Amino acid sequence: MTTFDPALEREYNNRALVPEHPAIFEKWRTDSAAFRACADAELDIAFGDDALQRLDLFPAKNARGTVVFIHGGYWRSLDKSDFSFVAALFVANGISVAMINYRLCPAVAVADVVDDCQSACMWLIDNGPAHHMPVERIALTGHSAGGHLVSMLFATDWHARGIDAKCIVGGAALSGVFDLAPLLRCSMNDDLGLDTASARALSPIQLVSQIDAPLYLAAGGDESAAFIEQTRQLHRAWPANCAVAEIVASRNHFTIVGELARTECKAFHVVRKLFD
């Protein structure tokens, strides 16, 4: 029987730390539905056989490249459709957006979620042009577990998969989890099923980036100390990629997502400039 650490439970339970999260989630969904209603989109495009192995594609007119967005939810909840609103500003600025869904724990392991994101990117590179999604320049973005998945894509040996990683021009990971070891002592691991070996193998701080491109890191100033330290850990581990690690004042674990969706925010501009 695993003994859970009450202090870590508090630090990593973001919903408890942000009691207003139901209203934040509802605004995400409302804004996302409104954008999908007027967007030129292809929804639920299959990249695998499972019902969750799907992509939403939002092509921009005369697009300069494609942003990939990977949602969070501790690898076990939420959905790409909750985050369509993130695509709106990029599309308006001539950048297409692909949003990845993936299978969820505990039905699959975290390693399978990583594999789903790798497969989705491979599908996009092979098939994106036929769906008006340019793939010569791709930026990988994600939030929370999605930030972890972005960094795992940076650590992927794409050459071994027959992919020229030069098409990945950079990315952004907001409030990511880059050291999975603390989660071994949290009750969520009942769903994640991590052990010491898998936590190490799936922790980006223990891996080497295979992509020669910048990865912007940010966490909210109102997040737990553990999440802020997670961002700083990857900043220290990957200095060649992660030259910047922002701690954004007055943002919590959930409101930090808006940094990709507002013109006044640095995260949006950092990603947009990857296509200049």
Short mmCIF file of N, CA, C and O in Angstrom, two decimals, residues 175-241:
data_model
loop_
_atom_site.label_atom_id
_atom_site.label_comp_id
_atom_site.label_asym_id
_atom_site.label_seq_id
_atom_site.Cartn_x
_atom_site.Cartn_y
_atom_site.Cartn_z
N SER A 175 3.06 25.85 -17.14
CA SER A 175 2.75 25.12 -15.90
C SER A 175 2.87 23.62 -16.09
O SER A 175 2.00 22.85 -15.68
N GLY A 176 3.96 23.19 -16.69
CA GLY A 176 4.16 21.78 -16.95
C GLY A 176 4.67 21.01 -15.74
O GLY A 176 5.11 21.58 -14.74
N VAL A 177 4.60 19.68 -15.86
CA VAL A 177 5.15 18.76 -14.86
C VAL A 177 6.33 18.06 -15.52
O VAL A 177 6.16 17.27 -16.45
N PHE A 178 7.53 18.36 -15.07
CA PHE A 178 8.73 17.89 -15.75
C PHE A 178 9.52 16.88 -14.92
O PHE A 178 10.45 16.26 -15.43
N ASP A 179 9.15 16.73 -13.66
CA ASP A 179 9.70 15.70 -12.78
C ASP A 179 8.52 14.94 -12.20
O ASP A 179 7.77 15.48 -11.37
N LEU A 180 8.31 13.70 -12.63
CA LEU A 180 7.13 12.94 -12.21
C LEU A 180 7.33 12.23 -10.87
O LEU A 180 6.37 11.70 -10.31
N ALA A 181 8.54 12.23 -10.35
CA ALA A 181 8.80 11.50 -9.11
C ALA A 181 7.88 11.91 -7.95
O ALA A 181 7.39 11.04 -7.21
N PRO A 182 7.61 13.21 -7.73
CA PRO A 182 6.73 13.57 -6.61
C PRO A 182 5.32 12.97 -6.72
O PRO A 182 4.65 12.77 -5.70
N LEU A 183 4.88 12.68 -7.94
CA LEU A 183 3.53 12.16 -8.12
C LEU A 183 3.39 10.74 -7.61
O LEU A 183 2.27 10.26 -7.39
N LEU A 184 4.51 10.05 -7.40
CA LEU A 184 4.46 8.71 -6.82
C LEU A 184 3.87 8.74 -5.42
O LEU A 184 3.35 7.72 -4.94
N ARG A 185 3.96 9.90 -4.77
CA ARG A 185 3.47 10.04 -3.39
C ARG A 185 2.17 10.84 -3.31
O ARG A 185 1.81 11.37 -2.26
N CYS A 186 1.47 10.91 -4.46
CA CYS A 186 0.17 11.59 -4.52
C CYS A 186 -0.91 10.57 -4.90
O CYS A 186 -0.66 9.62 -5.65
N SER A 187 -2.13 10.78 -4.41
CA SER A 187 -3.20 9.82 -4.64
C SER A 187 -3.56 9.70 -6.12
O SER A 187 -4.10 8.66 -6.54
N MET A 188 -3.26 10.72 -6.93
CA MET A 188 -3.56 10.61 -8.36
C MET A 188 -2.82 9.44 -8.99
O MET A 188 -3.21 8.96 -10.06
N ASN A 189 -1.75 8.97 -8.36
CA ASN A 189 -0.99 7.86 -8.93
C ASN A 189 -1.79 6.57 -8.95
O ASN A 189 -1.43 5.63 -9.66
N ASP A 190 -2.89 6.51 -8.21
CA ASP A 190 -3.79 5.37 -8.34
C ASP A 190 -4.30 5.27 -9.78
O ASP A 190 -4.54 4.16 -10.28
N ASP A 191 -4.47 6.41 -10.43
CA ASP A 191 -4.89 6.43 -11.84
C ASP A 191 -3.70 6.36 -12.79
O ASP A 191 -3.77 5.73 -13.85
N LEU A 192 -2.60 7.01 -12.42
CA LEU A 192 -1.45 7.11 -13.34
C LEU A 192 -0.65 5.81 -13.39
O LEU A 192 -0.08 5.48 -14.43
N GLY A 193 -0.57 5.11 -12.28
CA GLY A 193 0.13 3.83 -12.25
C GLY A 193 1.62 3.93 -12.45
O GLY A 193 2.26 2.99 -12.95
N LEU A 194 2.22 5.04 -12.04
CA LEU A 194 3.67 5.21 -12.18
C LEU A 194 4.41 4.41 -11.10
O LEU A 194 3.92 4.25 -9.99
N ASP A 195 5.59 3.92 -11.46
CA ASP A 195 6.53 3.40 -10.47
C ASP A 195 7.83 4.19 -10.62
O ASP A 195 7.93 5.11 -11.45
N THR A 196 8.83 3.85 -9.81
CA THR A 196 10.06 4.63 -9.83
C THR A 196 10.70 4.66 -11.22
O THR A 196 11.13 5.71 -11.70
N ALA A 197 10.72 3.52 -11.88
CA ALA A 197 11.36 3.44 -13.20
C ALA A 197 10.60 4.23 -14.25
O ALA A 197 11.20 4.98 -15.04
N SER A 198 9.28 4.09 -14.28
CA SER A 198 8.51 4.81 -15.31
C SER A 198 8.48 6.30 -15.03
O SER A 198 8.52 7.12 -15.96
N ALA A 199 8.45 6.69 -13.75
CA ALA A 199 8.49 8.12 -13.43
C ALA A 199 9.78 8.75 -13.91
O ALA A 199 9.79 9.87 -14.45
N ARG A 200 10.88 8.04 -13.76
CA ARG A 200 12.16 8.55 -14.22
C ARG A 200 12.21 8.59 -15.74
O ARG A 200 12.64 9.59 -16.34
N ALA A 201 11.75 7.54 -16.39
CA ALA A 201 11.80 7.47 -17.86
C ALA A 201 10.91 8.51 -18.52
O ALA A 201 11.17 8.91 -19.67
N LEU A 202 9.89 8.98 -17.79
CA LEU A 202 8.94 9.94 -18.35
C LEU A 202 9.13 11.34 -17.79
O LEU A 202 8.27 12.20 -17.99
N SER A 203 10.24 11.58 -17.11
CA SER A 203 10.53 12.91 -16.56
C SER A 203 11.50 13.65 -17.47
O SER A 203 12.67 13.26 -17.58
N PRO A 204 11.07 14.69 -18.13
CA PRO A 204 11.96 15.42 -19.04
C PRO A 204 13.26 15.90 -18.39
O PRO A 204 14.28 15.99 -19.08
N ILE A 205 13.23 16.21 -17.10
CA ILE A 205 14.48 16.68 -16.47
C ILE A 205 15.55 15.59 -16.47
O ILE A 205 16.73 15.89 -16.29
N GLN A 206 15.14 14.33 -16.67
CA GLN A 206 16.08 13.22 -16.74
C GLN A 206 16.49 12.89 -18.17
O GLN A 206 17.31 12.00 -18.39
N LEU A 207 15.92 13.62 -19.14
CA LEU A 207 16.13 13.32 -20.55
C LEU A 207 16.89 14.46 -21.23
O LEU A 207 17.15 15.50 -20.62
N VAL A 208 17.20 14.25 -22.48
CA VAL A 208 17.92 15.25 -23.27
C VAL A 208 17.04 15.68 -24.43
O VAL A 208 16.47 14.83 -25.13
N SER A 209 16.92 16.96 -24.64
CA SER A 209 16.16 17.44 -25.80
C SER A 209 16.84 17.02 -27.08
O SER A 209 18.06 17.14 -27.23
N GLN A 210 16.04 16.55 -28.03
CA GLN A 210 16.55 16.14 -29.34
C GLN A 210 16.30 17.20 -30.40
O GLN A 210 16.61 17.01 -31.57
N ILE A 211 15.73 18.33 -29.98
CA ILE A 211 15.34 19.38 -30.91
C ILE A 211 16.15 20.64 -30.62
O ILE A 211 16.20 21.11 -29.48
N ASP A 212 16.75 21.18 -31.64
CA ASP A 212 17.53 22.42 -31.52
C ASP A 212 16.61 23.60 -31.80
O ASP A 212 16.63 24.19 -32.88
N ALA A 213 15.79 23.91 -30.80
CA ALA A 213 14.81 24.99 -30.95
C ALA A 213 14.44 25.49 -29.56
O ALA A 213 14.55 24.74 -28.58
N PRO A 214 13.98 26.73 -29.44
CA PRO A 214 13.65 27.28 -28.12
C PRO A 214 12.34 26.73 -27.56
O PRO A 214 11.37 26.54 -28.29
N LEU A 215 12.33 26.50 -26.26
CA LEU A 215 11.13 26.09 -25.54
C LEU A 215 10.88 27.11 -24.44
O LEU A 215 11.62 27.17 -23.46
N TYR A 216 9.84 27.91 -24.60
CA TYR A 216 9.48 28.93 -23.62
C TYR A 216 8.74 28.26 -22.46
O TYR A 216 7.81 27.46 -22.67
N LEU A 217 9.13 28.59 -21.25
CA LEU A 217 8.51 28.05 -20.05
C LEU A 217 7.86 29.17 -19.25
O LEU A 217 8.43 30.26 -19.12
N ALA A 218 6.69 28.88 -18.69
CA ALA A 218 6.04 29.85 -17.81
C ALA A 218 5.19 29.12 -16.79
O ALA A 218 4.65 28.04 -17.06
N ALA A 219 5.07 29.71 -15.62
CA ALA A 219 4.16 29.25 -14.58
C ALA A 219 3.52 30.47 -13.94
O ALA A 219 4.04 31.60 -14.07
N GLY A 220 2.42 30.27 -13.28
CA GLY A 220 1.73 31.38 -12.65
C GLY A 220 2.31 31.74 -11.30
O GLY A 220 2.69 30.86 -10.52
N GLY A 221 2.39 33.02 -11.01
CA GLY A 221 2.88 33.46 -9.72
C GLY A 221 2.00 33.03 -8.56
O GLY A 221 2.46 32.97 -7.41
N ASP A 222 0.72 32.73 -8.84
CA ASP A 222 -0.20 32.29 -7.80
C ASP A 222 -0.31 30.77 -7.72
O ASP A 222 -1.19 30.25 -7.04
N GLU A 223 0.58 30.06 -8.41
CA GLU A 223 0.59 28.60 -8.32
C GLU A 223 1.31 28.13 -7.06
O GLU A 223 1.97 28.91 -6.37
N SER A 224 1.22 26.84 -6.81
CA SER A 224 1.93 26.27 -5.66
C SER A 224 3.44 26.36 -5.88
O SER A 224 3.92 26.43 -7.02
N ALA A 225 4.18 26.33 -4.79
CA ALA A 225 5.64 26.36 -4.89
C ALA A 225 6.15 25.17 -5.69
O ALA A 225 7.14 25.28 -6.42
N ALA A 226 5.47 24.04 -5.59
CA ALA A 226 5.91 22.84 -6.32
C ALA A 226 5.82 23.05 -7.83
O ALA A 226 6.73 22.65 -8.57
N PHE A 227 4.76 23.68 -8.30
CA PHE A 227 4.62 23.89 -9.74
C PHE A 227 5.61 24.94 -10.25
O PHE A 227 6.16 24.80 -11.35
N ILE A 228 5.83 25.96 -9.49
CA ILE A 228 6.84 26.94 -9.89
C ILE A 228 8.21 26.28 -9.97
O ILE A 228 8.98 26.50 -10.91
N GLU A 229 8.52 25.42 -9.00
CA GLU A 229 9.81 24.72 -9.00
C GLU A 229 9.90 23.75 -10.18
O GLU A 229 10.98 23.56 -10.75
N GLN A 230 8.79 23.13 -10.58
CA GLN A 230 8.81 22.24 -11.74
C GLN A 230 9.31 23.00 -12.98
O GLN A 230 10.17 22.50 -13.74
N THR A 231 8.81 24.20 -13.18
CA THR A 231 9.25 25.01 -14.33
C THR A 231 10.72 25.38 -14.20
O THR A 231 11.48 25.31 -15.18
N ARG A 232 11.14 25.74 -13.01
CA ARG A 232 12.54 26.11 -12.82
C ARG A 232 13.47 24.91 -13.01
O ARG A 232 14.61 25.05 -13.48
N GLN A 233 12.99 23.72 -12.66
CA GLN A 233 13.81 22.52 -12.85
C GLN A 233 14.13 22.27 -14.32
O GLN A 233 15.27 21.96 -14.67
N LEU A 234 13.13 22.39 -15.19
CA LEU A 234 13.41 22.16 -16.61
C LEU A 234 14.28 23.27 -17.17
O LEU A 234 15.14 23.04 -18.02
N HIS A 235 14.08 24.49 -16.68
CA HIS A 235 14.92 25.61 -17.09
C HIS A 235 16.38 25.30 -16.79
O HIS A 235 17.27 25.56 -17.62
N ARG A 236 16.64 24.72 -15.62
CA ARG A 236 18.02 24.38 -15.25
C ARG A 236 18.52 23.17 -16.05
O ARG A 236 19.71 23.10 -16.41
N ALA A 237 17.64 22.20 -16.31
CA ALA A 237 18.07 20.96 -16.96
C ALA A 237 18.32 21.15 -18.45
O ALA A 237 19.16 20.44 -19.02
N TRP A 238 17.58 22.06 -19.09
CA TRP A 238 17.68 22.25 -20.54
C TRP A 238 18.07 23.70 -20.87
O TRP A 238 17.31 24.43 -21.52
N PRO A 239 19.23 24.17 -20.45
CA PRO A 239 19.57 25.59 -20.67
C PRO A 239 19.67 25.96 -22.15
O PRO A 239 19.42 27.11 -22.50
N ALA A 240 20.03 25.03 -23.00
CA ALA A 240 20.16 25.36 -24.43
C ALA A 240 18.81 25.63 -25.07
O ALA A 240 18.71 26.42 -26.01
N ASN A 241 17.75 24.98 -24.59
CA ASN A 241 16.41 25.19 -25.12
C ASN A 241 15.64 26.26 -24.35
O ASN A 241 14.94 27.09 -24.93
#
